[in-house]
JSON list of C-alpha atoms and ligand atoms in Angstrom, two decimals:
[
{"chain": "V", "resi": 1, "resn": "MET", "atom": "CA", "xyz": [79.89, 78.61, 128.83]},
{"chain": "V", "resi": 2, "resn": "TYR", "atom": "CA", "xyz": [81.53, 79.93, 125.66]},
{"chain": "V", "resi": 3, "resn": "THR", "atom": "CA", "xyz": [81.41, 76.71, 123.70]},
{"chain": "V", "resi": 4, "resn": "ASP", "atom": "CA", "xyz": [78.17, 75.03, 124.79]},
{"chain": "V", "resi": 5, "resn": "TYR", "atom": "CA", "xyz": [75.85, 77.32, 122.84]},
{"chain": "V", "resi": 6, "resn": "LYS", "atom": "CA", "xyz": [72.91, 75.73, 121.04]},
{"chain": "V", "resi": 7, "resn": "PHE", "atom": "CA", "xyz": [71.74, 77.40, 117.83]},
{"chain": "V", "resi": 8, "resn": "GLU", "atom": "CA", "xyz": [68.16, 78.39, 117.22]},
{"chain": "V", "resi": 9, "resn": "ASN", "atom": "CA", "xyz": [68.17, 78.61, 113.43]},
{"chain": "V", "resi": 10, "resn": "ASN", "atom": "CA", "xyz": [70.19, 77.80, 110.33]},
{"chain": "V", "resi": 11, "resn": "SER", "atom": "CA", "xyz": [71.41, 81.25, 109.39]},
{"chain": "V", "resi": 12, "resn": "LEU", "atom": "CA", "xyz": [75.06, 81.88, 110.28]},
{"chain": "V", "resi": 13, "resn": "MET", "atom": "CA", "xyz": [74.42, 85.60, 110.58]},
{"chain": "V", "resi": 14, "resn": "GLU", "atom": "CA", "xyz": [71.39, 85.12, 112.87]},
{"chain": "V", "resi": 15, "resn": "ASN", "atom": "CA", "xyz": [73.30, 82.63, 115.01]},
{"chain": "V", "resi": 16, "resn": "ILE", "atom": "CA", "xyz": [76.20, 85.04, 115.38]},
{"chain": "V", "resi": 17, "resn": "LYS", "atom": "CA", "xyz": [73.79, 87.81, 116.30]},
{"chain": "V", "resi": 18, "resn": "SER", "atom": "CA", "xyz": [72.13, 85.71, 119.00]},
{"chain": "V", "resi": 19, "resn": "TYR", "atom": "CA", "xyz": [75.54, 84.51, 120.27]},
{"chain": "V", "resi": 20, "resn": "TYR", "atom": "CA", "xyz": [76.61, 88.12, 120.83]},
{"chain": "V", "resi": 21, "resn": "GLU", "atom": "CA", "xyz": [73.22, 88.94, 122.41]},
{"chain": "V", "resi": 22, "resn": "LYS", "atom": "CA", "xyz": [73.68, 86.05, 124.85]},
{"chain": "V", "resi": 23, "resn": "PHE", "atom": "CA", "xyz": [76.86, 87.75, 126.08]},
{"chain": "V", "resi": 24, "resn": "ASP", "atom": "CA", "xyz": [75.30, 91.23, 125.93]},
{"chain": "V", "resi": 25, "resn": "MET", "atom": "CA", "xyz": [77.78, 92.30, 123.26]},
{"chain": "V", "resi": 26, "resn": "SER", "atom": "CA", "xyz": [75.59, 93.54, 120.44]},
{"chain": "V", "resi": 27, "resn": "SER", "atom": "CA", "xyz": [78.06, 96.35, 119.78]},
{"chain": "V", "resi": 28, "resn": "VAL", "atom": "CA", "xyz": [80.56, 93.73, 118.59]},
{"chain": "V", "resi": 29, "resn": "TYR", "atom": "CA", "xyz": [77.88, 92.36, 116.26]},
{"chain": "V", "resi": 30, "resn": "ASP", "atom": "CA", "xyz": [77.36, 95.87, 114.86]},
{"chain": "V", "resi": 31, "resn": "HIS", "atom": "CA", "xyz": [81.13, 96.13, 114.28]},
{"chain": "V", "resi": 32, "resn": "THR", "atom": "CA", "xyz": [81.02, 92.70, 112.61]},
{"chain": "V", "resi": 33, "resn": "LEU", "atom": "CA", "xyz": [78.48, 93.98, 110.08]},
{"chain": "V", "resi": 34, "resn": "ASP", "atom": "CA", "xyz": [80.73, 96.98, 109.39]},
{"chain": "V", "resi": 35, "resn": "VAL", "atom": "CA", "xyz": [83.66, 94.66, 108.66]},
{"chain": "V", "resi": 36, "resn": "VAL", "atom": "CA", "xyz": [81.49, 92.56, 106.31]},
{"chain": "V", "resi": 37, "resn": "GLN", "atom": "CA", "xyz": [80.51, 95.78, 104.55]},
{"chain": "V", "resi": 38, "resn": "GLN", "atom": "CA", "xyz": [84.19, 96.62, 104.06]},
{"chain": "V", "resi": 39, "resn": "VAL", "atom": "CA", "xyz": [84.77, 93.17, 102.54]},
{"chain": "V", "resi": 40, "resn": "ASP", "atom": "CA", "xyz": [81.82, 93.77, 100.21]},
{"chain": "V", "resi": 41, "resn": "MET", "atom": "CA", "xyz": [83.48, 96.96, 98.99]},
{"chain": "V", "resi": 42, "resn": "ILE", "atom": "CA", "xyz": [86.66, 95.14, 97.91]},
{"chain": "V", "resi": 43, "resn": "LYS", "atom": "CA", "xyz": [86.53, 94.72, 94.16]},
{"chain": "V", "resi": 44, "resn": "ASN", "atom": "CA", "xyz": [88.02, 92.10, 91.86]},
{"chain": "V", "resi": 45, "resn": "LEU", "atom": "CA", "xyz": [87.81, 89.18, 94.26]},
{"chain": "V", "resi": 46, "resn": "GLU", "atom": "CA", "xyz": [87.00, 85.69, 93.05]},
{"chain": "V", "resi": 47, "resn": "ASP", "atom": "CA", "xyz": [83.64, 84.49, 94.36]},
{"chain": "V", "resi": 48, "resn": "ASP", "atom": "CA", "xyz": [85.04, 81.70, 96.55]},
{"chain": "V", "resi": 49, "resn": "ILE", "atom": "CA", "xyz": [87.64, 84.03, 98.07]},
{"chain": "V", "resi": 50, "resn": "ARG", "atom": "CA", "xyz": [84.99, 86.65, 98.77]},
{"chain": "V", "resi": 51, "resn": "ALA", "atom": "CA", "xyz": [82.72, 84.06, 100.38]},
{"chain": "V", "resi": 52, "resn": "LYS", "atom": "CA", "xyz": [85.53, 82.93, 102.71]},
{"chain": "V", "resi": 53, "resn": "CYS", "atom": "CA", "xyz": [86.37, 86.54, 103.58]},
{"chain": "V", "resi": 54, "resn": "VAL", "atom": "CA", "xyz": [82.74, 87.27, 104.44]},
{"chain": "V", "resi": 55, "resn": "THR", "atom": "CA", "xyz": [82.48, 84.18, 106.64]},
{"chain": "V", "resi": 56, "resn": "ALA", "atom": "CA", "xyz": [85.75, 85.06, 108.39]},
{"chain": "V", "resi": 57, "resn": "ALA", "atom": "CA", "xyz": [84.60, 88.65, 108.86]},
{"chain": "V", "resi": 58, "resn": "LEU", "atom": "CA", "xyz": [81.35, 87.43, 110.43]},
{"chain": "V", "resi": 59, "resn": "LEU", "atom": "CA", "xyz": [83.26, 85.25, 112.89]},
{"chain": "V", "resi": 60, "resn": "HIS", "atom": "CA", "xyz": [86.43, 87.25, 113.47]},
{"chain": "V", "resi": 61, "resn": "ASP", "atom": "CA", "xyz": [85.62, 88.87, 116.81]},
{"chain": "V", "resi": 62, "resn": "LEU", "atom": "CA", "xyz": [83.76, 86.03, 118.55]},
{"chain": "V", "resi": 63, "resn": "GLY", "atom": "CA", "xyz": [86.61, 85.81, 121.05]},
{"chain": "V", "resi": 64, "resn": "ARG", "atom": "CA", "xyz": [85.55, 89.20, 122.40]},
{"chain": "V", "resi": 65, "resn": "VAL", "atom": "CA", "xyz": [82.90, 87.40, 124.45]},
{"chain": "V", "resi": 66, "resn": "VAL", "atom": "CA", "xyz": [85.57, 85.68, 126.57]},
{"chain": "V", "resi": 67, "resn": "ALA", "atom": "CA", "xyz": [86.14, 87.67, 129.74]},
{"chain": "V", "resi": 68, "resn": "LYS", "atom": "CA", "xyz": [89.63, 89.05, 130.32]},
{"chain": "V", "resi": 69, "resn": "ASN", "atom": "CA", "xyz": [90.00, 87.00, 133.50]},
{"chain": "V", "resi": 70, "resn": "ASP", "atom": "CA", "xyz": [89.09, 83.81, 131.62]},
{"chain": "V", "resi": 71, "resn": "ILE", "atom": "CA", "xyz": [90.88, 84.28, 128.33]},
{"chain": "V", "resi": 72, "resn": "VAL", "atom": "CA", "xyz": [94.30, 82.89, 129.26]},
{"chain": "V", "resi": 73, "resn": "ASN", "atom": "CA", "xyz": [92.69, 79.73, 130.65]},
{"chain": "V", "resi": 74, "resn": "PHE", "atom": "CA", "xyz": [90.31, 79.47, 127.72]},
{"chain": "V", "resi": 75, "resn": "CYS", "atom": "CA", "xyz": [93.11, 79.73, 125.16]},
{"chain": "V", "resi": 76, "resn": "THR", "atom": "CA", "xyz": [95.48, 77.45, 127.08]},
{"chain": "V", "resi": 77, "resn": "ARG", "atom": "CA", "xyz": [92.76, 74.82, 127.60]},
{"chain": "V", "resi": 78, "resn": "ASN", "atom": "CA", "xyz": [92.24, 74.82, 123.83]},
{"chain": "V", "resi": 79, "resn": "GLY", "atom": "CA", "xyz": [95.86, 74.34, 122.86]},
{"chain": "V", "resi": 80, "resn": "LYS", "atom": "CA", "xyz": [97.17, 77.89, 122.45]},
{"chain": "V", "resi": 81, "resn": "ILE", "atom": "CA", "xyz": [100.56, 78.50, 124.06]},
{"chain": "V", "resi": 82, "resn": "VAL", "atom": "CA", "xyz": [100.27, 82.00, 125.50]},
{"chain": "V", "resi": 83, "resn": "SER", "atom": "CA", "xyz": [103.53, 83.96, 125.34]},
{"chain": "V", "resi": 84, "resn": "SER", "atom": "CA", "xyz": [104.76, 86.31, 128.07]},
{"chain": "V", "resi": 85, "resn": "ASN", "atom": "CA", "xyz": [104.41, 89.15, 125.56]},
{"chain": "V", "resi": 86, "resn": "GLU", "atom": "CA", "xyz": [100.72, 88.31, 125.08]},
{"chain": "V", "resi": 87, "resn": "LEU", "atom": "CA", "xyz": [100.23, 88.33, 128.84]},
{"chain": "V", "resi": 88, "resn": "ASN", "atom": "CA", "xyz": [101.17, 92.03, 128.75]},
{"chain": "V", "resi": 89, "resn": "TYR", "atom": "CA", "xyz": [98.05, 92.77, 126.71]},
{"chain": "V", "resi": 90, "resn": "LEU", "atom": "CA", "xyz": [95.35, 90.14, 127.07]},
{"chain": "V", "resi": 91, "resn": "GLY", "atom": "CA", "xyz": [93.17, 91.80, 124.42]},
{"chain": "V", "resi": 92, "resn": "ILE", "atom": "CA", "xyz": [95.47, 90.36, 121.79]},
{"chain": "V", "resi": 93, "resn": "LEU", "atom": "CA", "xyz": [94.28, 86.86, 122.73]},
{"chain": "V", "resi": 94, "resn": "HIS", "atom": "CA", "xyz": [90.77, 87.46, 121.39]},
{"chain": "V", "resi": 95, "resn": "GLN", "atom": "CA", "xyz": [91.93, 86.57, 117.86]},
{"chain": "V", "resi": 96, "resn": "PHE", "atom": "CA", "xyz": [92.95, 83.10, 119.08]},
{"chain": "V", "resi": 97, "resn": "ALA", "atom": "CA", "xyz": [89.74, 82.72, 121.11]},
{"chain": "V", "resi": 98, "resn": "SER", "atom": "CA", "xyz": [87.76, 83.68, 117.99]},
{"chain": "V", "resi": 99, "resn": "ARG", "atom": "CA", "xyz": [89.32, 80.84, 116.04]},
{"chain": "V", "resi": 100, "resn": "ILE", "atom": "CA", "xyz": [88.53, 78.37, 118.83]},
{"chain": "V", "resi": 101, "resn": "ILE", "atom": "CA", "xyz": [84.88, 79.47, 119.02]},
{"chain": "V", "resi": 102, "resn": "ALA", "atom": "CA", "xyz": [84.48, 79.57, 115.22]},
{"chain": "V", "resi": 103, "resn": "HIS", "atom": "CA", "xyz": [85.69, 75.98, 115.10]},
{"chain": "V", "resi": 104, "resn": "GLN", "atom": "CA", "xyz": [84.02, 74.52, 118.17]},
{"chain": "V", "resi": 105, "resn": "VAL", "atom": "CA", "xyz": [80.73, 76.42, 118.24]},
{"chain": "V", "resi": 106, "resn": "PHE", "atom": "CA", "xyz": [80.17, 77.42, 114.63]},
{"chain": "V", "resi": 107, "resn": "LYS", "atom": "CA", "xyz": [81.74, 74.21, 113.27]},
{"chain": "V", "resi": 108, "resn": "ILE", "atom": "CA", "xyz": [84.02, 75.97, 110.78]},
{"chain": "V", "resi": 109, "resn": "GLU", "atom": "CA", "xyz": [86.56, 73.49, 109.40]},
{"chain": "V", "resi": 110, "resn": "ASP", "atom": "CA", "xyz": [88.00, 75.56, 106.52]},
{"chain": "V", "resi": 111, "resn": "LEU", "atom": "CA", "xyz": [91.60, 76.41, 107.43]},
{"chain": "V", "resi": 112, "resn": "ASP", "atom": "CA", "xyz": [91.66, 79.49, 105.18]},
{"chain": "V", "resi": 113, "resn": "ILE", "atom": "CA", "xyz": [88.83, 80.96, 107.24]},
{"chain": "V", "resi": 114, "resn": "LEU", "atom": "CA", "xyz": [90.14, 79.81, 110.63]},
{"chain": "V", "resi": 115, "resn": "GLU", "atom": "CA", "xyz": [93.64, 81.11, 109.98]},
{"chain": "V", "resi": 116, "resn": "SER", "atom": "CA", "xyz": [92.43, 84.52, 108.82]},
{"chain": "V", "resi": 117, "resn": "ILE", "atom": "CA", "xyz": [90.33, 84.82, 111.98]},
{"chain": "V", "resi": 118, "resn": "GLU", "atom": "CA", "xyz": [93.34, 83.85, 114.08]},
{"chain": "V", "resi": 119, "resn": "CYS", "atom": "CA", "xyz": [95.55, 86.63, 112.65]},
{"chain": "V", "resi": 120, "resn": "HIS", "atom": "CA", "xyz": [92.98, 89.37, 112.06]},
{"chain": "V", "resi": 121, "resn": "THR", "atom": "CA", "xyz": [94.53, 91.68, 114.69]},
{"chain": "V", "resi": 122, "resn": "THR", "atom": "CA", "xyz": [98.24, 90.99, 114.29]},
{"chain": "V", "resi": 123, "resn": "LEU", "atom": "CA", "xyz": [98.50, 89.63, 110.76]},
{"chain": "V", "resi": 124, "resn": "LYS", "atom": "CA", "xyz": [101.53, 87.36, 110.19]},
{"chain": "V", "resi": 125, "resn": "LYS", "atom": "CA", "xyz": [104.27, 86.76, 107.66]},
{"chain": "V", "resi": 126, "resn": "ASN", "atom": "CA", "xyz": [103.34, 85.54, 104.19]},
{"chain": "V", "resi": 127, "resn": "PRO", "atom": "CA", "xyz": [99.59, 86.02, 104.73]},
{"chain": "V", "resi": 128, "resn": "SER", "atom": "CA", "xyz": [97.00, 84.63, 102.32]},
{"chain": "V", "resi": 129, "resn": "ILE", "atom": "CA", "xyz": [94.75, 86.95, 100.35]},
{"chain": "V", "resi": 130, "resn": "ILE", "atom": "CA", "xyz": [91.97, 86.07, 102.82]},
{"chain": "V", "resi": 131, "resn": "ASP", "atom": "CA", "xyz": [94.20, 86.98, 105.79]},
{"chain": "V", "resi": 132, "resn": "LYS", "atom": "CA", "xyz": [94.96, 90.32, 104.13]},
{"chain": "V", "resi": 133, "resn": "ILE", "atom": "CA", "xyz": [91.37, 91.19, 103.24]},
{"chain": "V", "resi": 134, "resn": "VAL", "atom": "CA", "xyz": [89.99, 90.35, 106.69]},
{"chain": "V", "resi": 135, "resn": "PHE", "atom": "CA", "xyz": [92.83, 92.23, 108.41]},
{"chain": "V", "resi": 136, "resn": "LEU", "atom": "CA", "xyz": [92.39, 95.32, 106.20]},
{"chain": "V", "resi": 137, "resn": "SER", "atom": "CA", "xyz": [88.58, 95.29, 106.40]},
{"chain": "V", "resi": 138, "resn": "ASP", "atom": "CA", "xyz": [88.71, 95.14, 110.20]},
{"chain": "V", "resi": 139, "resn": "LYS", "atom": "CA", "xyz": [90.95, 98.21, 110.31]},
{"chain": "V", "resi": 140, "resn": "LEU", "atom": "CA", "xyz": [88.99, 100.15, 107.67]},
{"chain": "V", "resi": 141, "resn": "SER", "atom": "CA", "xyz": [85.82, 99.67, 109.72]},
{"chain": "V", "resi": 142, "resn": "TRP", "atom": "CA", "xyz": [87.22, 101.65, 112.66]},
{"chain": "V", "resi": 143, "resn": "LYS", "atom": "CA", "xyz": [85.16, 104.74, 113.38]},
{"chain": "V", "resi": 144, "resn": "GLU", "atom": "CA", "xyz": [87.01, 106.27, 116.33]},
{"chain": "V", "resi": 145, "resn": "LYS", "atom": "CA", "xyz": [88.18, 109.85, 115.81]},
{"chain": "V", "resi": 146, "resn": "GLU", "atom": "CA", "xyz": [91.79, 109.04, 116.68]},
{"chain": "V", "resi": 147, "resn": "HIS", "atom": "CA", "xyz": [91.96, 106.63, 113.75]},
{"chain": "V", "resi": 148, "resn": "ILE", "atom": "CA", "xyz": [90.47, 108.89, 111.06]},
{"chain": "V", "resi": 149, "resn": "ASP", "atom": "CA", "xyz": [93.77, 110.05, 109.53]},
{"chain": "V", "resi": 150, "resn": "LEU", "atom": "CA", "xyz": [95.24, 106.55, 109.64]},
{"chain": "V", "resi": 151, "resn": "ILE", "atom": "CA", "xyz": [92.19, 105.03, 107.95]},
{"chain": "V", "resi": 152, "resn": "GLN", "atom": "CA", "xyz": [92.04, 107.74, 105.31]},
{"chain": "V", "resi": 153, "resn": "GLU", "atom": "CA", "xyz": [95.69, 107.21, 104.40]},
{"chain": "V", "resi": 154, "resn": "MET", "atom": "CA", "xyz": [95.15, 103.44, 104.28]},
{"chain": "V", "resi": 155, "resn": "LYS", "atom": "CA", "xyz": [92.29, 104.05, 101.85]},
{"chain": "V", "resi": 156, "resn": "ASN", "atom": "CA", "xyz": [94.49, 106.32, 99.75]},
{"chain": "V", "resi": 157, "resn": "ARG", "atom": "CA", "xyz": [97.20, 103.64, 99.61]},
{"chain": "V", "resi": 158, "resn": "TYR", "atom": "CA", "xyz": [94.64, 100.99, 98.82]},
{"chain": "V", "resi": 159, "resn": "GLU", "atom": "CA", "xyz": [93.81, 102.92, 95.64]},
{"chain": "V", "resi": 160, "resn": "HIS", "atom": "CA", "xyz": [97.28, 101.82, 94.56]},
{"chain": "V", "resi": 161, "resn": "SER", "atom": "CA", "xyz": [97.52, 98.39, 96.15]},
{"chain": "V", "resi": 162, "resn": "LEU", "atom": "CA", "xyz": [96.26, 96.22, 98.95]},
{"chain": "V", "resi": 163, "resn": "ASP", "atom": "CA", "xyz": [99.78, 95.49, 100.17]},
{"chain": "V", "resi": 164, "resn": "GLU", "atom": "CA", "xyz": [100.67, 99.16, 100.39]},
{"chain": "V", "resi": 165, "resn": "ALA", "atom": "CA", "xyz": [97.58, 99.89, 102.50]},
{"chain": "V", "resi": 166, "resn": "ILE", "atom": "CA", "xyz": [98.50, 97.07, 104.86]},
{"chain": "V", "resi": 167, "resn": "PHE", "atom": "CA", "xyz": [102.13, 98.11, 105.01]},
{"chain": "V", "resi": 168, "resn": "TYR", "atom": "CA", "xyz": [101.17, 101.67, 105.86]},
{"chain": "V", "resi": 169, "resn": "TYR", "atom": "CA", "xyz": [99.28, 100.37, 108.91]},
{"chain": "V", "resi": 170, "resn": "LEU", "atom": "CA", "xyz": [102.06, 97.98, 109.94]},
{"chain": "V", "resi": 171, "resn": "GLU", "atom": "CA", "xyz": [104.63, 100.72, 109.58]},
{"chain": "V", "resi": 172, "resn": "SER", "atom": "CA", "xyz": [102.64, 103.04, 111.85]},
{"chain": "V", "resi": 173, "resn": "VAL", "atom": "CA", "xyz": [102.38, 100.29, 114.48]},
{"chain": "V", "resi": 174, "resn": "HIS", "atom": "CA", "xyz": [106.09, 99.55, 114.11]},
{"chain": "V", "resi": 175, "resn": "LYS", "atom": "CA", "xyz": [106.94, 103.19, 114.77]},
{"chain": "V", "resi": 176, "resn": "GLN", "atom": "CA", "xyz": [104.99, 103.04, 118.03]},
{"chain": "V", "resi": 177, "resn": "ARG", "atom": "CA", "xyz": [106.25, 99.63, 119.07]},
{"chain": "V", "resi": 178, "resn": "ASP", "atom": "CA", "xyz": [108.15, 100.84, 122.13]},
{"chain": "V", "resi": 179, "resn": "GLU", "atom": "CA", "xyz": [105.01, 102.45, 123.55]},
{"chain": "V", "resi": 180, "resn": "LEU", "atom": "CA", "xyz": [102.79, 99.41, 123.06]},
{"chain": "V", "resi": 181, "resn": "ALA", "atom": "CA", "xyz": [101.96, 96.99, 125.88]},
{"chain": "V", "resi": 182, "resn": "CYS", "atom": "CA", "xyz": [102.35, 94.19, 123.35]},
{"chain": "V", "resi": 183, "resn": "TYR", "atom": "CA", "xyz": [104.03, 94.59, 119.99]},
{"chain": "V", "resi": 184, "resn": "HIS", "atom": "CA", "xyz": [103.19, 91.13, 118.78]},
{"chain": "V", "resi": 185, "resn": "GLU", "atom": "CA", "xyz": [105.82, 88.93, 117.14]},
{"chain": "V", "resi": 186, "resn": "TRP", "atom": "CA", "xyz": [103.42, 88.10, 114.29]},
{"chain": "V", "resi": 187, "resn": "THR", "atom": "CA", "xyz": [102.96, 91.84, 113.60]},
{"chain": "V", "resi": 188, "resn": "ASP", "atom": "CA", "xyz": [106.72, 92.30, 113.45]},
{"chain": "V", "resi": 189, "resn": "ASP", "atom": "CA", "xyz": [106.97, 89.29, 111.12]},
{"chain": "V", "resi": 190, "resn": "ALA", "atom": "CA", "xyz": [104.25, 90.82, 108.92]},
{"chain": "V", "resi": 191, "resn": "TYR", "atom": "CA", "xyz": [105.94, 94.23, 108.95]},
{"chain": "V", "resi": 192, "resn": "ASN", "atom": "CA", "xyz": [109.27, 92.75, 107.81]},
{"chain": "V", "resi": 193, "resn": "TYR", "atom": "CA", "xyz": [107.52, 90.58, 105.23]},
{"chain": "V", "resi": 194, "resn": "PHE", "atom": "CA", "xyz": [105.65, 93.50, 103.64]},
{"chain": "V", "resi": 195, "resn": "LYS", "atom": "CA", "xyz": [108.66, 95.79, 103.84]},
{"chain": "V", "resi": 196, "resn": "GLU", "atom": "CA", "xyz": [110.61, 93.29, 101.77]},
{"chain": "V", "resi": 197, "resn": "GLU", "atom": "CA", "xyz": [107.70, 92.68, 99.38]},
{"chain": "V", "resi": 198, "resn": "ILE", "atom": "CA", "xyz": [107.16, 96.37, 98.74]},
{"chain": "V", "resi": 199, "resn": "MET", "atom": "CA", "xyz": [110.88, 97.02, 98.31]},
{"chain": "V", "resi": 200, "resn": "GLN", "atom": "CA", "xyz": [111.03, 94.24, 95.73]},
{"chain": "V", "resi": 201, "resn": "CYS", "atom": "CA", "xyz": [107.92, 95.31, 93.88]},
{"chain": "V", "resi": 202, "resn": "PRO", "atom": "CA", "xyz": [107.10, 98.93, 94.70]},
{"chain": "V", "resi": 203, "resn": "PHE", "atom": "CA", "xyz": [104.49, 99.32, 91.99]},
{"chain": "V", "resi": 204, "resn": "ASP", "atom": "CA", "xyz": [102.60, 96.08, 92.44]},
{"chain": "V", "resi": 205, "resn": "THR", "atom": "CA", "xyz": [99.02, 96.69, 91.32]},
{"chain": "V", "resi": 206, "resn": "SER", "atom": "CA", "xyz": [97.97, 93.06, 91.08]},
{"chain": "V", "resi": 207, "resn": "ILE", "atom": "CA", "xyz": [95.07, 93.64, 93.47]},
{"chain": "V", "resi": 208, "resn": "THR", "atom": "CA", "xyz": [93.45, 96.98, 93.00]},
{"chain": "V", "resi": 209, "resn": "PRO", "atom": "CA", "xyz": [89.97, 98.23, 93.70]},
{"chain": "X", "resi": 301, "resn": "LIG", "atom": "FE1", "xyz": [89.27, 91.77, 116.68]},
{"chain": "X", "resi": 302, "resn": "LIG", "atom": "FE1", "xyz": [87.12, 93.45, 114.65]}
]
């Protein structure tokens, strides 16, 4: 049911909208538009990188349509090996389901786009610029009250560098790791990666707004 959708028109955005409507998840579509808006606000991106980031942002949460009681089967059936850690928090699997749906339903073949979708929640070590932008834009789109201070500080750090904004988020997750149902191994890899990067180059301003 998740992968046999037939499109009604040629616009990616319209197809995504109708896909979410089919599953009665228009709120995720609204969030999707917020993430695209965050990508649009990133300055100094090459056109092809920006285009890939926008496409990935449009597709990043498609896996949200897969029901919690289906998602392990859905991911496993499509080649994802689900770890015992991931079983502790099934929500984490939506990033993998999103990649599967983006590929199978929306026919995305570009690995830069697929990989950034696949790590948009956890990130991973040595991420591409597209992985970083999609990850950051997703977080910056959060509107919940409990995230306001976190988001504001990420924005402050982003004034200095993209990596510092991302590291600030990863560091806050790392501090809470013992309280989380699933502190994902990719997030820990990303945390250690950025920690080392920032220690080596604390004033990197190669990507600034
Ligand atoms: Fe997500
Ligand atoms: Fe999202």
